[in-house]
PDB file of C-alpha atoms in Angstrom:
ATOM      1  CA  UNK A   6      36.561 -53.776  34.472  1.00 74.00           C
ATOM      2  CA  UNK A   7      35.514 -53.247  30.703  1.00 85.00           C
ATOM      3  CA  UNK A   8      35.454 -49.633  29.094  1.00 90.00           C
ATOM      4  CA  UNK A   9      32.211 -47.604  29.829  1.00 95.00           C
ATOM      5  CA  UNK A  10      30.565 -47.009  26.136  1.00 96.00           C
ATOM      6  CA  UNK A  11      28.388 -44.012  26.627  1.00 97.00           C
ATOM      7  CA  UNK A  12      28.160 -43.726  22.920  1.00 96.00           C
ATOM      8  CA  UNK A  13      25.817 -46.080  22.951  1.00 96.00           C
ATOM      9  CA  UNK A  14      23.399 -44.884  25.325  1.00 96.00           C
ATOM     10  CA  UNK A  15      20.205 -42.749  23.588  1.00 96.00           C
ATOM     11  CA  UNK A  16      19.119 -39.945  25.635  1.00 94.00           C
ATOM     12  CA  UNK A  17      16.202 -40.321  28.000  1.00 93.00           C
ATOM     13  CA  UNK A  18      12.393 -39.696  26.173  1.00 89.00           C
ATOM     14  CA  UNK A  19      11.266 -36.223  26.041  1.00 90.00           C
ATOM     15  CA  UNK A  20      15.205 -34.816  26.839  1.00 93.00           C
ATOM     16  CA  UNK A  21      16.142 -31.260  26.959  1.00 89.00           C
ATOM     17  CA  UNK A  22      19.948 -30.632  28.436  1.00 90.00           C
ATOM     18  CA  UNK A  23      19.428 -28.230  31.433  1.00 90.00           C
ATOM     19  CA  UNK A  24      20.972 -24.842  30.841  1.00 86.00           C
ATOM     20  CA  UNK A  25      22.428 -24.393  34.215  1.00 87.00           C
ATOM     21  CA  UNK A  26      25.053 -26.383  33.424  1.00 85.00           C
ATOM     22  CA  UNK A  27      25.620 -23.906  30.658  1.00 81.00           C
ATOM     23  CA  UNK A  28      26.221 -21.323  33.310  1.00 81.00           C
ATOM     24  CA  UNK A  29      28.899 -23.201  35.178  1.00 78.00           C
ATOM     25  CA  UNK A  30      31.670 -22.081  32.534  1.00 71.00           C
ATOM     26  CA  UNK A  31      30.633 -18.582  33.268  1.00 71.00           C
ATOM     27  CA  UNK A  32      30.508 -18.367  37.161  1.00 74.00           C
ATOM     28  CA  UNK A  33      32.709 -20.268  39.136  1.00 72.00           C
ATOM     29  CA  UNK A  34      30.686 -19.436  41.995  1.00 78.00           C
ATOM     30  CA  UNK A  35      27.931 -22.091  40.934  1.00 84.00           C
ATOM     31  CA  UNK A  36      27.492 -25.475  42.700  1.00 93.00           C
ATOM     32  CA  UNK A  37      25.981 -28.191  41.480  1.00 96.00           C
ATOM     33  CA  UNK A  38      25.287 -31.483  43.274  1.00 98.00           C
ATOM     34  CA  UNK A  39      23.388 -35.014  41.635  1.00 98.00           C
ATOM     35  CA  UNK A  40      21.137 -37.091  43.649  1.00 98.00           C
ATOM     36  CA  UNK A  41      20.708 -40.945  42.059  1.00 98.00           C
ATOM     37  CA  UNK A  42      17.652 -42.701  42.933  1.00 97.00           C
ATOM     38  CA  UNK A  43      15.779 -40.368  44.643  1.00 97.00           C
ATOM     39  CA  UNK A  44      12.889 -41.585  45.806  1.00 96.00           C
ATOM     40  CA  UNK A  45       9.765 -39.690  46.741  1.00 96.00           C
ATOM     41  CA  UNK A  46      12.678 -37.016  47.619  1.00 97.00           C
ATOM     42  CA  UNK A  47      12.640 -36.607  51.260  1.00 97.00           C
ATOM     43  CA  UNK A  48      16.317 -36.056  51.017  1.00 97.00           C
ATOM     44  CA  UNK A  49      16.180 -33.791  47.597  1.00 98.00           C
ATOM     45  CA  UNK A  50      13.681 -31.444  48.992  1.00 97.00           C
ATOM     46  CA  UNK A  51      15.775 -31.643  52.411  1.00 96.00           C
ATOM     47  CA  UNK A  52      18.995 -31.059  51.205  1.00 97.00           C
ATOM     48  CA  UNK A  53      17.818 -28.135  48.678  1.00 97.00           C
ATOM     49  CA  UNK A  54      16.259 -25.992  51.585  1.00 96.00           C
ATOM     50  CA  UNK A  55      19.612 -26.361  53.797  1.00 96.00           C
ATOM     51  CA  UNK A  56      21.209 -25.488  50.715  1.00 96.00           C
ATOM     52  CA  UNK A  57      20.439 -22.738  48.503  1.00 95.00           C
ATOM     53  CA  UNK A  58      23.617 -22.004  47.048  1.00 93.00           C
ATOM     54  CA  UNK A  59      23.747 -25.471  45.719  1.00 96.00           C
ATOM     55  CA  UNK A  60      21.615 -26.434  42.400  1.00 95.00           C
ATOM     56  CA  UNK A  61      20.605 -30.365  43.174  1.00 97.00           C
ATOM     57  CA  UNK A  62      19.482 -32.457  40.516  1.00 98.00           C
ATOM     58  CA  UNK A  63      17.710 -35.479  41.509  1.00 98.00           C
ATOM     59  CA  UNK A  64      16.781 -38.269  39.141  1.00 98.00           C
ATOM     60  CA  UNK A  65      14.059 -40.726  40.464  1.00 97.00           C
ATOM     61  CA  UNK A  66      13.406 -43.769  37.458  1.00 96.00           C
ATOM     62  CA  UNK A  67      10.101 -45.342  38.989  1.00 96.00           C
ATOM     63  CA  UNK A  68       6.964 -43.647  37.933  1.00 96.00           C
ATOM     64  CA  UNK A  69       4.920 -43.992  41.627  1.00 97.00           C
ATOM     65  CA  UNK A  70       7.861 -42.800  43.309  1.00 97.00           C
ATOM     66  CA  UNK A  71       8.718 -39.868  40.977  1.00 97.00           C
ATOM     67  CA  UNK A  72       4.883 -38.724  41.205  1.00 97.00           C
ATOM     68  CA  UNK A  73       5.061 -38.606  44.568  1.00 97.00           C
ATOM     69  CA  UNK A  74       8.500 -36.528  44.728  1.00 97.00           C
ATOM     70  CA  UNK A  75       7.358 -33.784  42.253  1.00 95.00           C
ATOM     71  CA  UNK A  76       3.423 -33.972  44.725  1.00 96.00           C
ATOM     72  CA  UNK A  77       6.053 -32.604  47.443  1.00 96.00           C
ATOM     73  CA  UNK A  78       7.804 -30.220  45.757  1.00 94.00           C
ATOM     74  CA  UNK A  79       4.973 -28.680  44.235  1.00 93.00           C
ATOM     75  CA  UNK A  80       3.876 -28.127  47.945  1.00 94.00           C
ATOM     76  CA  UNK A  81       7.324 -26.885  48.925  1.00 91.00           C
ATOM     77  CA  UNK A  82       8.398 -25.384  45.960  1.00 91.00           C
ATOM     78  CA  UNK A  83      12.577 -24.952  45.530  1.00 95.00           C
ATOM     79  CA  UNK A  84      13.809 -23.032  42.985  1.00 94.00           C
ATOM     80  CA  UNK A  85      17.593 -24.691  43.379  1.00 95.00           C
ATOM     81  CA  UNK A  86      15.889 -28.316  42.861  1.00 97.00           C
ATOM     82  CA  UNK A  87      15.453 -29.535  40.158  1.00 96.00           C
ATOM     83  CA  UNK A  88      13.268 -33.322  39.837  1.00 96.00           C
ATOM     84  CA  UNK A  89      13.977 -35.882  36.886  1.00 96.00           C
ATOM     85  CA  UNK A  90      11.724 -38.776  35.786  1.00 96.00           C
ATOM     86  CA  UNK A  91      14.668 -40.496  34.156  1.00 96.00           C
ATOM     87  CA  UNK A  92      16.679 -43.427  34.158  1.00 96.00           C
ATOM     88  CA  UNK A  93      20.236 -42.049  35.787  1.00 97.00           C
ATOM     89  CA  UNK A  94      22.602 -43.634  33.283  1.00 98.00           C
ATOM     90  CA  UNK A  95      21.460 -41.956  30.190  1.00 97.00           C
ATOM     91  CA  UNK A  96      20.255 -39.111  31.728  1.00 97.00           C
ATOM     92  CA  UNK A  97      24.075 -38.007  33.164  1.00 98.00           C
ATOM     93  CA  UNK A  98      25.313 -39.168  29.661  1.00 97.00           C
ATOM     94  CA  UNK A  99      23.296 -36.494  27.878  1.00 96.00           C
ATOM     95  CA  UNK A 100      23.457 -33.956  30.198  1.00 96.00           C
ATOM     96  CA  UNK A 101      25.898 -33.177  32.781  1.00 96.00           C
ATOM     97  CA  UNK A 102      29.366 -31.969  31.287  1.00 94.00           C
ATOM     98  CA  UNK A 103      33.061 -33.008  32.652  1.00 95.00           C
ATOM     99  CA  UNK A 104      33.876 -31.793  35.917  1.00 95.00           C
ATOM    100  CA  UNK A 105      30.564 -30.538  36.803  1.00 94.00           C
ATOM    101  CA  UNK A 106      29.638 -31.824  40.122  1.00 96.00           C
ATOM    102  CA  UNK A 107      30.932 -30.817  43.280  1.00 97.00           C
ATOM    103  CA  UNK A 108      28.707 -33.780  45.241  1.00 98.00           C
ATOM    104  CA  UNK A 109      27.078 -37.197  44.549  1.00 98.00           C
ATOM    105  CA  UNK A 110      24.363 -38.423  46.304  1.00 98.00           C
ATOM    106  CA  UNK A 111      23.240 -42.544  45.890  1.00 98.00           C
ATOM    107  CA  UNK A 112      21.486 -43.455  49.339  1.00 98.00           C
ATOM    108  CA  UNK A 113      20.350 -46.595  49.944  1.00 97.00           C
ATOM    109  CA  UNK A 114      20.203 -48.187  46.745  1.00 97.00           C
ATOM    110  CA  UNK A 115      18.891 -51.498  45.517  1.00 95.00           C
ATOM    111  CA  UNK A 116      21.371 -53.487  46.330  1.00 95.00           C
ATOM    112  CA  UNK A 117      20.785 -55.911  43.990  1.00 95.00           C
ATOM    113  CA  UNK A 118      21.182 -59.360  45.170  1.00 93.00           C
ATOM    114  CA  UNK A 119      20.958 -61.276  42.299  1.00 93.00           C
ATOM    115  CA  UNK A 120      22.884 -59.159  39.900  1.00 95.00           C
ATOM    116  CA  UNK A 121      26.129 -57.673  41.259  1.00 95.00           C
ATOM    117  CA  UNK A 122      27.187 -56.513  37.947  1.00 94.00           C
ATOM    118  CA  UNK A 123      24.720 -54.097  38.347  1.00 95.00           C
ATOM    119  CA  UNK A 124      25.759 -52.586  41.931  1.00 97.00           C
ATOM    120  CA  UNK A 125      26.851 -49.219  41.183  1.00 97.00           C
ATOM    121  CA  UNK A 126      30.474 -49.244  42.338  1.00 97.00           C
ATOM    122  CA  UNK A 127      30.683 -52.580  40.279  1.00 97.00           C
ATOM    123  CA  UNK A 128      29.662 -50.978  36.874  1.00 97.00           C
ATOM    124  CA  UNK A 129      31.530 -49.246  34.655  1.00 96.00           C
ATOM    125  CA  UNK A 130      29.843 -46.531  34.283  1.00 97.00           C
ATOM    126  CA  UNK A 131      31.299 -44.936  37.374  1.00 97.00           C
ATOM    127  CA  UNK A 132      33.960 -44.305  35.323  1.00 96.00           C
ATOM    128  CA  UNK A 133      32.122 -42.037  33.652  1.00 98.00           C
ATOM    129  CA  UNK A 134      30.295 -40.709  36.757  1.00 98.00           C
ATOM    130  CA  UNK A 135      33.624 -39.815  37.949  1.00 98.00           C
ATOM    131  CA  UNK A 136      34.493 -37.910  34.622  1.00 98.00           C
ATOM    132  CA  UNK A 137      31.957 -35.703  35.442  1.00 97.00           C
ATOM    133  CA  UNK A 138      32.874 -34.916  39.159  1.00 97.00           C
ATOM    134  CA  UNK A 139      34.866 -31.827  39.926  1.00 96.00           C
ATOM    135  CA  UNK A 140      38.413 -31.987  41.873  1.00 96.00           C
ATOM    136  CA  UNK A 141      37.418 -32.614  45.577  1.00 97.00           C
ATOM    137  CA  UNK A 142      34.140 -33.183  44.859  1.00 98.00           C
ATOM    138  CA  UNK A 143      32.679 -35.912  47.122  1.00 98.00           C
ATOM    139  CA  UNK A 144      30.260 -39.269  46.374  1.00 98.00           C
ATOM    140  CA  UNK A 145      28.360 -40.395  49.473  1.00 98.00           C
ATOM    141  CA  UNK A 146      26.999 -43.967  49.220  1.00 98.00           C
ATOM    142  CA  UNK A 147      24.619 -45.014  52.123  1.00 98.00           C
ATOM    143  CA  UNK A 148      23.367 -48.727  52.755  1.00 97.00           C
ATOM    144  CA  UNK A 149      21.858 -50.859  55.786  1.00 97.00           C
ATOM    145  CA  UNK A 150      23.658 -53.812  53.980  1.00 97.00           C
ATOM    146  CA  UNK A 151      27.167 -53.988  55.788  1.00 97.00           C
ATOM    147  CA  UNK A 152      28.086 -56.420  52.822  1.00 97.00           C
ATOM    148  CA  UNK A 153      27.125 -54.327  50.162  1.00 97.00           C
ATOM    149  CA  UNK A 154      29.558 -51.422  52.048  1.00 98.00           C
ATOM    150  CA  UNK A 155      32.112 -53.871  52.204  1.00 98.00           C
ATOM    151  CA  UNK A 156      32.296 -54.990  48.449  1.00 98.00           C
ATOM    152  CA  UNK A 157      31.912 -51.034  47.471  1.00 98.00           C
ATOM    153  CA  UNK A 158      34.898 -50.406  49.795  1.00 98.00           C
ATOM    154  CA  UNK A 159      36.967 -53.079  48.259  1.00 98.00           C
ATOM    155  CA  UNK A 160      36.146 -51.866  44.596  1.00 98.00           C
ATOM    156  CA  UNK A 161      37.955 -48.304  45.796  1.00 98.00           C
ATOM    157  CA  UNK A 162      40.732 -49.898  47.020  1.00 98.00           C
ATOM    158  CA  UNK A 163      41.071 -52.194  43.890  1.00 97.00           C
ATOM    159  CA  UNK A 164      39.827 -50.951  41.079  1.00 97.00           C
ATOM    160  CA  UNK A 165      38.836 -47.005  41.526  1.00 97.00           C
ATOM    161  CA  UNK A 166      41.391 -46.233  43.877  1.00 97.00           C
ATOM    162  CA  UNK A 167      39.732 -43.418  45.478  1.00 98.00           C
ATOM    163  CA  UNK A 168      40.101 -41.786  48.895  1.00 98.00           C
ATOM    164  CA  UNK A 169      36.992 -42.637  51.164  1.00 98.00           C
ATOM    165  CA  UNK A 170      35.603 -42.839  54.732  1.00 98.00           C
ATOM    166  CA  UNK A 171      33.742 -45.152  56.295  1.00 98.00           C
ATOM    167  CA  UNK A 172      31.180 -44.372  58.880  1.00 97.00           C
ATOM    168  CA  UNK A 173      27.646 -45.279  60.817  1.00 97.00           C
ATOM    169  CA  UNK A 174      24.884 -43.313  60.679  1.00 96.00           C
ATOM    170  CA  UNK A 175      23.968 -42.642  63.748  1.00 91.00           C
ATOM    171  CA  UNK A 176      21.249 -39.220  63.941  1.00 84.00           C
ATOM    172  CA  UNK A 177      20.683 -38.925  59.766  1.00 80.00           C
ATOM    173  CA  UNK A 178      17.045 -39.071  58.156  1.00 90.00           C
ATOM    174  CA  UNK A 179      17.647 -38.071  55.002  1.00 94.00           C
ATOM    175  CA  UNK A 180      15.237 -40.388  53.445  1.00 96.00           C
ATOM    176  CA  UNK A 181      12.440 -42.996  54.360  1.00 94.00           C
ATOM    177  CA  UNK A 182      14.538 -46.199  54.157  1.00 95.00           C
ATOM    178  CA  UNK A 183      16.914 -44.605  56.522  1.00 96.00           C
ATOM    179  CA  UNK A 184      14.188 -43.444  58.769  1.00 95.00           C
ATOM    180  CA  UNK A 185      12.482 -47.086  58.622  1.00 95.00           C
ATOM    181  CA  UNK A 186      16.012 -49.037  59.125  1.00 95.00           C
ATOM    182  CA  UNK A 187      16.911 -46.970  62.290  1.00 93.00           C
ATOM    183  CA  UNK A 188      13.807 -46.948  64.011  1.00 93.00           C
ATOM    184  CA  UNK A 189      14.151 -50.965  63.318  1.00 93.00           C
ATOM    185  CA  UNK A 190      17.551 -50.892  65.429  1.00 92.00           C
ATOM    186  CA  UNK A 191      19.389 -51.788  62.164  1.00 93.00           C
ATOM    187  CA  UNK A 192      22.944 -50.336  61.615  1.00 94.00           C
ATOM    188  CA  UNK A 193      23.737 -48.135  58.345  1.00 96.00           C
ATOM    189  CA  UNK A 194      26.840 -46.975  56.947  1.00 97.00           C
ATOM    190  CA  UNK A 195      28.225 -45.101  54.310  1.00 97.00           C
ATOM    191  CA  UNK A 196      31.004 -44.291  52.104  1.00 98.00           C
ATOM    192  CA  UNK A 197      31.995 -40.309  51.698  1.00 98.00           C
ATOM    193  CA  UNK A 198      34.321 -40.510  48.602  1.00 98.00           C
ATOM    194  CA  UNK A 199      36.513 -37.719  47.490  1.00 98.00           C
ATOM    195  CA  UNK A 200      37.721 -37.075  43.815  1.00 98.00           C
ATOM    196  CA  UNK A 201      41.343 -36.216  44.455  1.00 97.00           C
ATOM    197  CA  UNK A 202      43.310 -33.795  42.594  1.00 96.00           C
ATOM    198  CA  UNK A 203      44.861 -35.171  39.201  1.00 95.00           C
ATOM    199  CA  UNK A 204      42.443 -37.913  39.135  1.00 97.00           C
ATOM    200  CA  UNK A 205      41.927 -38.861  35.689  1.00 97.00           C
ATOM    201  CA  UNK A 206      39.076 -41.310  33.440  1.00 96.00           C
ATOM    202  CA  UNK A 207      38.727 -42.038  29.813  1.00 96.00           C
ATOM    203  CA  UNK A 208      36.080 -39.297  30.054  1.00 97.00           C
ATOM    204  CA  UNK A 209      37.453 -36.394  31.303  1.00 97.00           C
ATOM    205  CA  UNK A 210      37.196 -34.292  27.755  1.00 94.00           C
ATOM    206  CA  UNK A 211      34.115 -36.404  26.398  1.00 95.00           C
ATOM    207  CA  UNK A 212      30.912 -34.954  25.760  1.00 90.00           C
ATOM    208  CA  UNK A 213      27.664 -36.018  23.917  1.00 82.00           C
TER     209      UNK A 213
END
């Protein structure tokens, strides 16, 4: 795996760093979770109003999608959500600091059949993802693609070496996909990774 450059990333158009994060140093109490690829945010909006002591941020790069995420919560408006029109690589770069997260959302992602350099387990940039996870904070990676589980699981044996578990869904619908592939009949999994303690990346004191 070659070394994550996030030098080299510019931040996302129209970028302003959220100060929440600037709170974190000052109350321990504060929780902060990521959503990547969120849709028209079925799950964000779900997962914020189960949640309120929990400050999502959920990052949705296509424009029809994102439009139709921030139509929602305008109707159901959560003060602990907060929606980016971004693409998620620069975005987390620029604005989330080390150690930040204590959960990691990516559910049902394009899996990416012609490109598998660009699956997200595969890239180096969860290097840097992991950088800014806290200790015992947890990633949860959902797919209907059994092979796309399989090559994510063998990428934390092999190269992240991270503690996971592996489970079907069986009564989730946290977001339309998921609600469309079980209805189908079709089986989906996912991975519920945990940053263990003394974990260490490249990353872990870098900062924009």
């Amino acid at each position: 795996m070659r070394m994550f450059r996030p030098e080299v990333f510019k931040a996302p158009r129209d970028f302003e760093r959220p100060d929440y994060f600037e709170r974190l140093s000052d109350d321990s109490s504060l929780k902060v979770a990521l959503e990547i690829g969120a849709g028209v945010g079925l799950h964000a909006l779900t997962f914020a109003a189960q949640n309120p002591e929990v400050h999502l941020f959920a990052i949705e790069r296509t424009a029809e999608k994102y439009q139709k995420f921030e139509q929602s919560h305008t109707i159901q408006p959560l003060v602990n959500l907060t929606s980016i029109h971004a693409d998620a690589i620069p975005w987390v770069i620029h604005a989330v600091p080390p150690r930040s997260l204590a959960q990691v959302f990516i559910l049902y992602p394009n899996p990416e059949p012609k490109n598998a350099a660009q699956r997200w387990f595969n890239m180096p940039f969860m290097q840097f993802l992991l950088s800014r996870m806290q200790t015992g904070a947890t990633l949860t990676l959902a797919s209907n693609i059994e092979a796309y589980l399989d090559e994510a699981e063998e990428q934390l044996n092999t190269v992240w070496y991270l503690p996971y578990e592996r489970t079907q869904v069986t009564t989730a619908r946290r977001t339309h996909f998921e609600i469309k592939y079980m209805a189908r009949g079709e089986p989906c999994g996912q991975l519920l990774v945990t940053k263990p303690e003394n974990y260490q990346t490249p990353f872990d004191a870098w900062t924009m």
